[in-house]
Amino acid sequence: MAWITLILGVLLMAIGIGGQIFGTRKSSTLAPADRHIRKWIFTVGSLVVGLWVVAFSAARFLHHHH
């Protein structure tokens, strides 16, 4: 179960970061500075959630294999 959660966390983190890098629309009504800040907020949010899932999975894995 820990391996599945670990793989899922890494996959979600990669999809979130990849979507922010490659999937953002270039045409928007926001100012360029606002668009840049929005992209950073989503990227940092994806990193935090993804890394939390990876850390949780690693802790569970290490707990069960100790």
mmCIF file of N, CA and C in Angstrom:
data_model
loop_
_atom_site.group_PDB
_atom_site.id
_atom_site.type_symbol
_atom_site.label_atom_id
_atom_site.label_comp_id
_atom_site.label_asym_id
_atom_site.label_seq_id
_atom_site.Cartn_x
_atom_site.Cartn_y
_atom_site.Cartn_z
ATOM 1 N N MET A 1 0.824 -1.199 0.000
ATOM 2 C CA MET A 1 0.000 0.000 0.000
ATOM 3 C C MET A 1 0.863 1.256 0.000
ATOM 4 N N ALA A 2 1.977 1.205 0.712
ATOM 5 C CA ALA A 2 2.859 2.374 0.764
ATOM 6 C C ALA A 2 3.472 2.651 -0.598
ATOM 7 N N TRP A 3 3.789 1.596 -1.338
ATOM 8 C CA TRP A 3 4.374 1.793 -2.667
ATOM 9 C C TRP A 3 3.373 2.460 -3.603
ATOM 10 N N ILE A 4 2.123 2.044 -3.530
ATOM 11 C CA ILE A 4 1.091 2.627 -4.388
ATOM 12 C C ILE A 4 0.911 4.105 -4.064
ATOM 13 N N THR A 5 0.877 4.435 -2.772
ATOM 14 C CA THR A 5 0.733 5.829 -2.369
ATOM 15 C C THR A 5 1.943 6.646 -2.787
ATOM 16 N N LEU A 6 3.124 6.072 -2.670
ATOM 17 C CA LEU A 6 4.345 6.765 -3.078
ATOM 18 C C LEU A 6 4.345 7.035 -4.579
ATOM 19 N N ILE A 7 4.009 6.036 -5.365
ATOM 20 C CA ILE A 7 3.967 6.203 -6.815
ATOM 21 C C ILE A 7 2.888 7.204 -7.205
ATOM 22 N N LEU A 8 1.731 7.131 -6.568
ATOM 23 C CA LEU A 8 0.649 8.069 -6.848
ATOM 24 C C LEU A 8 1.055 9.502 -6.496
ATOM 25 N N GLY A 9 1.731 9.694 -5.377
ATOM 26 C CA GLY A 9 2.178 11.024 -4.980
ATOM 27 C C GLY A 9 3.178 11.607 -5.956
ATOM 28 N N VAL A 10 4.127 10.798 -6.390
ATOM 29 C CA VAL A 10 5.114 11.271 -7.360
ATOM 30 C C VAL A 10 4.437 11.582 -8.690
ATOM 31 N N LEU A 11 3.511 10.742 -9.101
ATOM 32 C CA LEU A 11 2.794 10.972 -10.355
ATOM 33 C C LEU A 11 1.970 12.255 -10.302
ATOM 34 N N LEU A 12 1.243 12.467 -9.208
ATOM 35 C CA LEU A 12 0.448 13.691 -9.072
ATOM 36 C C LEU A 12 1.325 14.940 -9.035
ATOM 37 N N MET A 13 2.461 14.850 -8.360
ATOM 38 C CA MET A 13 3.373 15.984 -8.310
ATOM 39 C C MET A 13 3.910 16.291 -9.704
ATOM 40 N N ALA A 14 4.286 15.274 -10.452
ATOM 41 C CA ALA A 14 4.821 15.479 -11.799
ATOM 42 C C ALA A 14 3.754 16.049 -12.730
ATOM 43 N N ILE A 15 2.521 15.560 -12.632
ATOM 44 C CA ILE A 15 1.438 16.078 -13.467
ATOM 45 C C ILE A 15 1.151 17.532 -13.118
ATOM 46 N N GLY A 16 1.121 17.855 -11.834
ATOM 47 C CA GLY A 16 0.855 19.237 -11.422
ATOM 48 C C GLY A 16 1.922 20.202 -11.880
ATOM 49 N N ILE A 17 3.166 19.830 -11.726
ATOM 50 C CA ILE A 17 4.248 20.714 -12.161
ATOM 51 C C ILE A 17 4.298 20.787 -13.679
ATOM 52 N N GLY A 18 4.150 19.647 -14.340
ATOM 53 C CA GLY A 18 4.155 19.648 -15.806
ATOM 54 C C GLY A 18 3.001 20.451 -16.385
ATOM 55 N N GLY A 19 1.846 20.360 -15.770
ATOM 56 C CA GLY A 19 0.701 21.142 -16.239
ATOM 57 C C GLY A 19 0.914 22.632 -16.085
ATOM 58 N N GLN A 20 1.600 23.030 -15.039
ATOM 59 C CA GLN A 20 1.868 24.453 -14.853
ATOM 60 C C GLN A 20 2.930 24.953 -15.820
ATOM 61 N N ILE A 21 3.870 24.120 -16.155
ATOM 62 C CA ILE A 21 4.931 24.550 -17.069
ATOM 63 C C ILE A 21 4.440 24.551 -18.512
ATOM 64 N N PHE A 22 3.758 23.481 -18.919
ATOM 65 C CA PHE A 22 3.397 23.319 -20.327
ATOM 66 C C PHE A 22 1.929 23.586 -20.625
ATOM 67 N N GLY A 23 1.064 23.584 -19.628
ATOM 68 C CA GLY A 23 -0.367 23.648 -19.887
ATOM 69 C C GLY A 23 -1.030 24.982 -19.659
ATOM 70 N N THR A 24 -0.288 26.012 -19.304
ATOM 71 C CA THR A 24 -0.935 27.304 -19.062
ATOM 72 C C THR A 24 -1.210 28.001 -20.384
ATOM 73 N N ARG A 25 -2.365 28.622 -20.437
ATOM 74 C CA ARG A 25 -2.733 29.349 -21.644
ATOM 75 C C ARG A 25 -1.924 30.626 -21.739
ATOM 76 N N LYS A 26 -1.545 30.965 -22.948
ATOM 77 C CA LYS A 26 -0.766 32.187 -23.153
ATOM 78 C C LYS A 26 -1.667 33.412 -23.291
ATOM 79 N N SER A 27 -2.881 33.218 -23.794
ATOM 80 C CA SER A 27 -3.789 34.360 -23.939
ATOM 81 C C SER A 27 -4.716 34.419 -22.731
ATOM 82 N N SER A 28 -4.624 35.500 -22.002
ATOM 83 C CA SER A 28 -5.446 35.657 -20.811
ATOM 84 C C SER A 28 -5.733 37.134 -20.623
ATOM 85 N N THR A 29 -6.760 37.426 -19.854
ATOM 86 C CA THR A 29 -7.104 38.820 -19.596
ATOM 87 C C THR A 29 -6.296 39.397 -18.451
ATOM 88 N N LEU A 30 -5.512 38.563 -17.782
ATOM 89 C CA LEU A 30 -4.698 39.037 -16.669
ATOM 90 C C LEU A 30 -3.461 39.756 -17.174
ATOM 91 N N ALA A 31 -2.968 40.633 -16.357
ATOM 92 C CA ALA A 31 -1.713 41.306 -16.674
ATOM 93 C C ALA A 31 -0.577 40.283 -16.634
ATOM 94 N N PRO A 32 0.495 40.526 -17.358
ATOM 95 C CA PRO A 32 1.600 39.556 -17.374
ATOM 96 C C PRO A 32 2.161 39.254 -15.984
ATOM 97 N N ALA A 33 2.237 40.259 -15.129
ATOM 98 C CA ALA A 33 2.755 40.026 -13.772
ATOM 99 C C ALA A 33 1.804 39.133 -12.976
ATOM 100 N N ASP A 34 0.497 39.349 -13.127
ATOM 101 C CA ASP A 34 -0.481 38.511 -12.428
ATOM 102 C C ASP A 34 -0.432 37.073 -12.925
ATOM 103 N N ARG A 35 -0.259 36.899 -14.223
ATOM 104 C CA ARG A 35 -0.174 35.563 -14.796
ATOM 105 C C ARG A 35 1.062 34.841 -14.258
ATOM 106 N N HIS A 36 2.149 35.554 -14.143
ATOM 107 C CA HIS A 36 3.387 34.980 -13.625
ATOM 108 C C HIS A 36 3.229 34.558 -12.166
ATOM 109 N N ILE A 37 2.603 35.408 -11.366
ATOM 110 C CA ILE A 37 2.385 35.088 -9.949
ATOM 111 C C ILE A 37 1.431 33.909 -9.809
ATOM 112 N N ARG A 38 0.379 33.876 -10.623
ATOM 113 C CA ARG A 38 -0.574 32.763 -10.567
ATOM 114 C C ARG A 38 0.126 31.445 -10.889
ATOM 115 N N LYS A 39 1.008 31.461 -11.886
ATOM 116 C CA LYS A 39 1.749 30.257 -12.247
ATOM 117 C C LYS A 39 2.637 29.801 -11.096
ATOM 118 N N TRP A 40 3.287 30.733 -10.407
ATOM 119 C CA TRP A 40 4.145 30.376 -9.262
ATOM 120 C C TRP A 40 3.334 29.819 -8.105
ATOM 121 N N ILE A 41 2.170 30.399 -7.854
ATOM 122 C CA ILE A 41 1.324 29.922 -6.757
ATOM 123 C C ILE A 41 0.882 28.483 -7.014
ATOM 124 N N PHE A 42 0.435 28.180 -8.233
ATOM 125 C CA PHE A 42 0.020 26.819 -8.552
ATOM 126 C C PHE A 42 1.190 25.846 -8.509
ATOM 127 N N THR A 43 2.352 26.288 -8.962
ATOM 128 C CA THR A 43 3.526 25.423 -8.936
ATOM 129 C C THR A 43 3.943 25.107 -7.511
ATOM 130 N N VAL A 44 3.991 26.111 -6.657
ATOM 131 C CA VAL A 44 4.366 25.894 -5.262
ATOM 132 C C VAL A 44 3.317 25.042 -4.555
ATOM 133 N N GLY A 45 2.058 25.286 -4.840
ATOM 134 C CA GLY A 45 0.993 24.466 -4.251
ATOM 135 C C GLY A 45 1.101 23.007 -4.668
ATOM 136 N N SER A 46 1.383 22.772 -5.946
ATOM 137 C CA SER A 46 1.563 21.394 -6.416
ATOM 138 C C SER A 46 2.761 20.740 -5.753
ATOM 139 N N LEU A 47 3.834 21.495 -5.601
ATOM 140 C CA LEU A 47 5.014 20.958 -4.930
ATOM 141 C C LEU A 47 4.727 20.597 -3.487
ATOM 142 N N VAL A 48 4.036 21.468 -2.781
ATOM 143 C CA VAL A 48 3.745 21.216 -1.363
ATOM 144 C C VAL A 48 2.877 19.973 -1.209
ATOM 145 N N VAL A 49 1.828 19.874 -1.999
ATOM 146 C CA VAL A 49 0.935 18.716 -1.889
ATOM 147 C C VAL A 49 1.653 17.442 -2.311
ATOM 148 N N GLY A 50 2.373 17.497 -3.416
ATOM 149 C CA GLY A 50 3.086 16.319 -3.889
ATOM 150 C C GLY A 50 4.153 15.855 -2.917
ATOM 151 N N LEU A 51 4.927 16.792 -2.394
ATOM 152 C CA LEU A 51 5.975 16.424 -1.446
ATOM 153 C C LEU A 51 5.397 15.928 -0.127
ATOM 154 N N TRP A 52 4.239 16.462 0.266
ATOM 155 C CA TRP A 52 3.594 15.968 1.482
ATOM 156 C C TRP A 52 3.172 14.517 1.298
ATOM 157 N N VAL A 53 2.610 14.191 0.150
ATOM 158 C CA VAL A 53 2.195 12.816 -0.111
ATOM 159 C C VAL A 53 3.407 11.889 -0.159
ATOM 160 N N VAL A 54 4.487 12.344 -0.801
ATOM 161 C CA VAL A 54 5.700 11.526 -0.868
ATOM 162 C C VAL A 54 6.286 11.325 0.533
ATOM 163 N N ALA A 55 6.354 12.382 1.335
ATOM 164 C CA ALA A 55 6.900 12.262 2.690
ATOM 165 C C ALA A 55 6.033 11.344 3.551
ATOM 166 N N PHE A 56 4.724 11.465 3.447
ATOM 167 C CA PHE A 56 3.813 10.611 4.193
ATOM 168 C C PHE A 56 4.002 9.148 3.790
ATOM 169 N N SER A 57 4.119 8.914 2.498
ATOM 170 C CA SER A 57 4.302 7.551 2.008
ATOM 171 C C SER A 57 5.636 6.983 2.466
ATOM 172 N N ALA A 58 6.687 7.783 2.390
ATOM 173 C CA ALA A 58 7.999 7.313 2.827
ATOM 174 C C ALA A 58 7.994 6.999 4.320
ATOM 175 N N ALA A 59 7.331 7.817 5.120
ATOM 176 C CA ALA A 59 7.256 7.563 6.559
ATOM 177 C C ALA A 59 6.505 6.270 6.846
ATOM 178 N N ARG A 60 5.404 6.044 6.147
ATOM 179 C CA ARG A 60 4.648 4.800 6.340
ATOM 180 C C ARG A 60 5.466 3.594 5.895
ATOM 181 N N PHE A 61 6.163 3.744 4.780
ATOM 182 C CA PHE A 61 7.000 2.646 4.281
ATOM 183 C C PHE A 61 8.105 2.307 5.261
ATOM 184 N N LEU A 62 8.783 3.315 5.760
ATOM 185 C CA LEU A 62 9.859 3.078 6.706
ATOM 186 C C LEU A 62 9.338 2.534 8.032
ATOM 187 N N HIS A 63 8.155 2.968 8.430
ATOM 188 C CA HIS A 63 7.559 2.485 9.674
ATOM 189 C C HIS A 63 7.250 0.992 9.590
ATOM 190 N N HIS A 64 6.731 0.571 8.441
ATOM 191 C CA HIS A 64 6.347 -0.828 8.286
ATOM 192 C C HIS A 64 7.548 -1.736 8.023
ATOM 193 N N HIS A 65 8.663 -1.187 7.571
ATOM 194 C CA HIS A 65 9.820 -2.011 7.264
ATOM 195 C C HIS A 65 10.922 -1.876 8.310
ATOM 196 N N HIS A 66 10.621 -1.265 9.413
ATOM 197 C CA HIS A 66 11.626 -1.115 10.464
ATOM 198 C C HIS A 66 11.644 -2.333 11.346
#
